[in-house]
Short mmCIF file of C-alpha atoms in Angstrom, two decimals:
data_model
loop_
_atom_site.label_atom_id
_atom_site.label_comp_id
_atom_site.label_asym_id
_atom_site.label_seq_id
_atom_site.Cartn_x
_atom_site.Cartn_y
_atom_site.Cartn_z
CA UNK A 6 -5.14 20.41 1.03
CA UNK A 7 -6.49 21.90 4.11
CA UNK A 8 -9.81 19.90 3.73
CA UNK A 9 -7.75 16.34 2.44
CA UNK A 10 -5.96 16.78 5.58
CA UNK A 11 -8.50 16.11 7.66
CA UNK A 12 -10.58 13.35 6.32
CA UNK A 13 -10.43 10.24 8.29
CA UNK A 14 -8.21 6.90 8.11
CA UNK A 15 -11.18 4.81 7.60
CA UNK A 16 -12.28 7.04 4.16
CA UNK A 17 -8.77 7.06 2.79
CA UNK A 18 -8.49 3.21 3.46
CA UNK A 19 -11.23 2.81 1.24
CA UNK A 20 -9.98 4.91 -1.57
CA UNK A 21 -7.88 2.29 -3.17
CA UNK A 22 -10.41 -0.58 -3.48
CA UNK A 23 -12.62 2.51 -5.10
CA UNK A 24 -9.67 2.60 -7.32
CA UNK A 25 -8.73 -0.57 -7.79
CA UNK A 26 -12.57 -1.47 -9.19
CA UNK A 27 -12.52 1.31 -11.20
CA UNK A 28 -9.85 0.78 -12.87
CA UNK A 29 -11.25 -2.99 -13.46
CA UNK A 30 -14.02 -1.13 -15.11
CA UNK A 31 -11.70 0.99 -17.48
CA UNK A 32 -10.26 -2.70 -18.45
CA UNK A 33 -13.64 -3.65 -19.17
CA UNK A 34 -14.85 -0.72 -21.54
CA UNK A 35 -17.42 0.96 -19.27
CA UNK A 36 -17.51 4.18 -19.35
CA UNK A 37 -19.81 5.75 -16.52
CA UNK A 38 -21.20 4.14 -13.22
CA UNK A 39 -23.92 5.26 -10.55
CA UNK A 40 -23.19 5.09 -7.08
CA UNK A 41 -25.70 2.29 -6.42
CA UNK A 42 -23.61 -0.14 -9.02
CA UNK A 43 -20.38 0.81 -7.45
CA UNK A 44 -22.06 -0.02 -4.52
CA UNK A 45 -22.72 -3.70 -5.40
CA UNK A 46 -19.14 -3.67 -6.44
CA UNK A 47 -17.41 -2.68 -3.21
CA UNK A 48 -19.73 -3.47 -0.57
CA UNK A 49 -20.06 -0.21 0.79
CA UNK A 50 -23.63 2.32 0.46
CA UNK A 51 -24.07 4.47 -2.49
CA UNK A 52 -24.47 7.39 0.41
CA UNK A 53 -21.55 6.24 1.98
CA UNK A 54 -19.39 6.45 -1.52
CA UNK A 55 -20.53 9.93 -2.28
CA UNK A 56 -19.83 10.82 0.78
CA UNK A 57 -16.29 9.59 1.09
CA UNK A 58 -15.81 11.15 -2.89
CA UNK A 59 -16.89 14.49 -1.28
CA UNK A 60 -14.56 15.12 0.98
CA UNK A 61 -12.65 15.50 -2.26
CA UNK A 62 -14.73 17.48 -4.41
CA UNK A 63 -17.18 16.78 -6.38
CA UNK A 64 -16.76 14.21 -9.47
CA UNK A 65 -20.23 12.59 -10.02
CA UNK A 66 -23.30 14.21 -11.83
CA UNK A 67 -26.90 13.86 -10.88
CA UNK A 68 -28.70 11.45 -13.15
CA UNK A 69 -25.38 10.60 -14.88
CA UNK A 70 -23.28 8.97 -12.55
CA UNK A 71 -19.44 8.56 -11.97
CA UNK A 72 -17.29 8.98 -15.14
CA UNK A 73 -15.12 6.31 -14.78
CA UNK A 74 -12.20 7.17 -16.33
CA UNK A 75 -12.23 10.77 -14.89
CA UNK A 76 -12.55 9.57 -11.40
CA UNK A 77 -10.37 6.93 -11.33
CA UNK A 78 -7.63 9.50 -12.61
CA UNK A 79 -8.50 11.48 -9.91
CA UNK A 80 -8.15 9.23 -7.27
CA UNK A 81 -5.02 8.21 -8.84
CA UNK A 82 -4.35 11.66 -8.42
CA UNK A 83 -5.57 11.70 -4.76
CA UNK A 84 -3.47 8.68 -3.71
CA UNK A 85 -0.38 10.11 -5.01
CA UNK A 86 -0.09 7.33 -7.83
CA UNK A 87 0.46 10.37 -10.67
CA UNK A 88 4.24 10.33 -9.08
CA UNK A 89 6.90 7.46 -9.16
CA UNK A 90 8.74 6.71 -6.04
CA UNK A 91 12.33 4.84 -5.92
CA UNK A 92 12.09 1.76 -3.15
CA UNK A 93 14.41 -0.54 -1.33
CA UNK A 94 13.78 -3.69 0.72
CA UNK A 95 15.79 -4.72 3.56
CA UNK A 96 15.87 -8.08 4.09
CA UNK A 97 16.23 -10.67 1.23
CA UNK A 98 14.30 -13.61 1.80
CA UNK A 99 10.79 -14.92 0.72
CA UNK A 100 8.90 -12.09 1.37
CA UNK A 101 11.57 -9.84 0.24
CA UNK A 102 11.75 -11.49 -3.28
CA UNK A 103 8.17 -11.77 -3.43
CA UNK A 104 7.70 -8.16 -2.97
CA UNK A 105 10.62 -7.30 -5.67
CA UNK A 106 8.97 -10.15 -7.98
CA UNK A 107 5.49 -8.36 -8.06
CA UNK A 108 5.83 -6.30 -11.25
CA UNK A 109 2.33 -4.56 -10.44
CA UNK A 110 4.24 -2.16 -7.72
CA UNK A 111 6.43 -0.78 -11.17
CA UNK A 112 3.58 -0.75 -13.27
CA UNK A 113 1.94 1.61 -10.36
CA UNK A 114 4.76 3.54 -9.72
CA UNK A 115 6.80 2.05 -7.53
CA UNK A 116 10.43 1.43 -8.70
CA UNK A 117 12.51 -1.31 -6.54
CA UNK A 118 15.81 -0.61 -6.71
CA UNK A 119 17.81 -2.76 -4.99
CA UNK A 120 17.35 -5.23 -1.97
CA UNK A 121 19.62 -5.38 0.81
CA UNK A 122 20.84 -8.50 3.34
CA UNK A 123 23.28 -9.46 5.36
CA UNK A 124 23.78 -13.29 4.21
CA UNK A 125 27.10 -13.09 2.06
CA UNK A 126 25.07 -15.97 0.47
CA UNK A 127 22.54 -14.01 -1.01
CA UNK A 128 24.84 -10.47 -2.22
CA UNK A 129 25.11 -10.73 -5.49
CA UNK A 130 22.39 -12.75 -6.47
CA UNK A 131 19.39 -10.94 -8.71
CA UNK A 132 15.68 -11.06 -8.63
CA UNK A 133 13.99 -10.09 -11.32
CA UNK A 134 17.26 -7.93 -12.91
CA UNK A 135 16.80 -6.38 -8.88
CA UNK A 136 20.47 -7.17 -7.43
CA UNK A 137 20.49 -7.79 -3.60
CA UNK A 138 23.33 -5.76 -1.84
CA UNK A 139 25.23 -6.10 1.43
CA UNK A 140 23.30 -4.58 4.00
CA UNK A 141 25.88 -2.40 4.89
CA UNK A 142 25.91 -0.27 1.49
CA UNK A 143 22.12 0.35 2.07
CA UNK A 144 22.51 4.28 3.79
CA UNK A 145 24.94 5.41 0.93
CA UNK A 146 22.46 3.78 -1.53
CA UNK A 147 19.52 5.91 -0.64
CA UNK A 148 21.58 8.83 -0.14
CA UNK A 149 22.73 8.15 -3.83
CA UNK A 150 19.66 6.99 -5.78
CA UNK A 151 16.99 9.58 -4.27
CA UNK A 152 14.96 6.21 -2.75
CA UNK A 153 11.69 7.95 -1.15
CA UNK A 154 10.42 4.50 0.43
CA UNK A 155 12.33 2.09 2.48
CA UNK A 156 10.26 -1.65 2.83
CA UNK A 157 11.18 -3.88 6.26
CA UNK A 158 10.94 -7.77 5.48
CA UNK A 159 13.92 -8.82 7.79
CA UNK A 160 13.17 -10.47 11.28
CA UNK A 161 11.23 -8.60 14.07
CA UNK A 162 14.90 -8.06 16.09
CA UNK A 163 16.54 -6.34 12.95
CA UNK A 164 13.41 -4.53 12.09
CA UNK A 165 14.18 -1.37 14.32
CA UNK A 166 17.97 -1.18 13.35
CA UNK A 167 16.46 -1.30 9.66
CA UNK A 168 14.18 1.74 10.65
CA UNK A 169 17.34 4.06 12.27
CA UNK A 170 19.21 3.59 9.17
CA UNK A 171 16.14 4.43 7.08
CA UNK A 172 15.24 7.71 9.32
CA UNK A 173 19.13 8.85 9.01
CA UNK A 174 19.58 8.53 5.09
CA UNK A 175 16.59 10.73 4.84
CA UNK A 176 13.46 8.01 4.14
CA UNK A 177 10.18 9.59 3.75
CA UNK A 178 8.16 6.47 4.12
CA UNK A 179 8.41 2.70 5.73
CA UNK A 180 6.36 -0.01 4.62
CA UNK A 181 6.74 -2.55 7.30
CA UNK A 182 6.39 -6.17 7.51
CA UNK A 183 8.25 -6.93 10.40
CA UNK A 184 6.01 -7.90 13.74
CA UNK A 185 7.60 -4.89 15.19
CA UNK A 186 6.14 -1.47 16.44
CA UNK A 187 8.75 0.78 14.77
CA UNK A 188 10.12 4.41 16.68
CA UNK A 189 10.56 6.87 14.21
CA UNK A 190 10.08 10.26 13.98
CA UNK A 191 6.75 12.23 13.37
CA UNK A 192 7.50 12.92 9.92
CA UNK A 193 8.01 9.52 8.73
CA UNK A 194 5.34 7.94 7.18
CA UNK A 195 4.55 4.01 8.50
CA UNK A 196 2.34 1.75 7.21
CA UNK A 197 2.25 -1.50 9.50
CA UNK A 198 1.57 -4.87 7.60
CA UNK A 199 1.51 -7.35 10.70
CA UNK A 200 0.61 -10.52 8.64
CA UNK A 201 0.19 -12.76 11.85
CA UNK A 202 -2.53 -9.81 13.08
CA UNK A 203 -4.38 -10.52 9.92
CA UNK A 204 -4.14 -14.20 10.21
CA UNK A 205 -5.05 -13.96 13.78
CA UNK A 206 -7.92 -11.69 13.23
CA UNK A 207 -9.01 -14.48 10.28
CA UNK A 208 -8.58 -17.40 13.04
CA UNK A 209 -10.87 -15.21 15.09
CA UNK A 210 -13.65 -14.98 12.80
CA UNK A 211 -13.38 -18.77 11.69
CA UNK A 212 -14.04 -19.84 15.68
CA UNK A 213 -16.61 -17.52 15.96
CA UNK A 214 -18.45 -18.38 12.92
CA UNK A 215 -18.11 -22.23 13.83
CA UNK A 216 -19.57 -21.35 17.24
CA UNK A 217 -22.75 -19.87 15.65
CA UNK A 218 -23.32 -22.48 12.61
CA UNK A 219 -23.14 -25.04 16.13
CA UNK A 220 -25.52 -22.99 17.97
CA UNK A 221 -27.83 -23.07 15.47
#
């Protein structure tokens, strides 16, 4: 634990697309890889992959490779996806819905229990057998149904209001869509998913890009 606590953002970032290929290799039958193949898969050097896999033991052998199926359990293991965590989303509209409509979150372990608004509209209404609440009932409803992770889709001036009712019924984690820099506590976990940053950081690359293709 000691050692996992201190490996850095930018190796743990990588650990799920390390997982994600693997497990696209399970689908596929293979049974054992070398870092140099993996390499070609992800994009990142073979010495950079055993390095990153080292900070968490050891899992590959020399002259045989990765088992596949061992070290994508492990991972799995690593990224906390041997547990199941109960979820709720705050704010009921497109994103919202898509997020509860994505049946790969269950299938990883990541139960949506209910979605919450404040358009009378909407209460009542289902997605995907997921009922959307009144907004109000959300703080008794995590209190009630042990819900671990709390997920933000409502507008950046709700988003913080969302948070404090999160941080008082006891949420260990936010997943947050909202453009908003949230203020929680220390022990809360945030994960920030600004889509505009993204699709400004994509913008960027696109003018730059169409600067050099003109320079050249």
């Amino acid at each position: 634990m000691d050692r996992e606590s201190r490996v850095s953002m930018t190796v743990i970032r990588r650990l799920p697309k390390y997982y994600r290929y693997l497990g696209e290799l399970l689908n596929k039958g293979i049974t054992r890889i070398s870092s140099q193949e993996l390499s070609k898969l992800t994009g990142f050097t073979a010495s950079q992959i055993r390095q990153d896999l080292n900070n968490f033991g050891g899992f590959g052998q020399q002259g045989y490779g990765y088992n596949v199926e061992d070290l994508h359990k492990e991972l799995g293991i690593i990224l906390g996806l041997d547990k199941k965590y109960n979820a709720v989303i705050a704010g009921a509209g497109n994103l919202g819905q898509a997020i509860a409509n994505y049946k790969g979150f269950e299938d990883a372990g990541f139960k949506v229990l209910s979605l919450f608004d404040k358009n009378p509209k909407m209460i009542g209404l289902k997605i995907r057998d997921i009922e959307i609440r009144d907004v109000d009932l959300l703080e008794q409803f995590i209190k009630d149904n042990n819900v671990e992770i709390g997920i933000i889709t409502t507008p950046k001036d709700n988003a913080q209001e969302v948070a404090n009712i999160y941080v008082r019924s006891g949420i260990k984690g936010i997943w947050n869509f909202a453009p908003a820099d949230l203020i929680v506590p220390d022990s809360i976990v945030v994960e920030n998913v600004h889509l505009n940053e993204s699709l400004f950081t994509l913008s960027y690359f696109l003018k730059n890009r169409s600067s050099f293709d003109t320079e050249s």
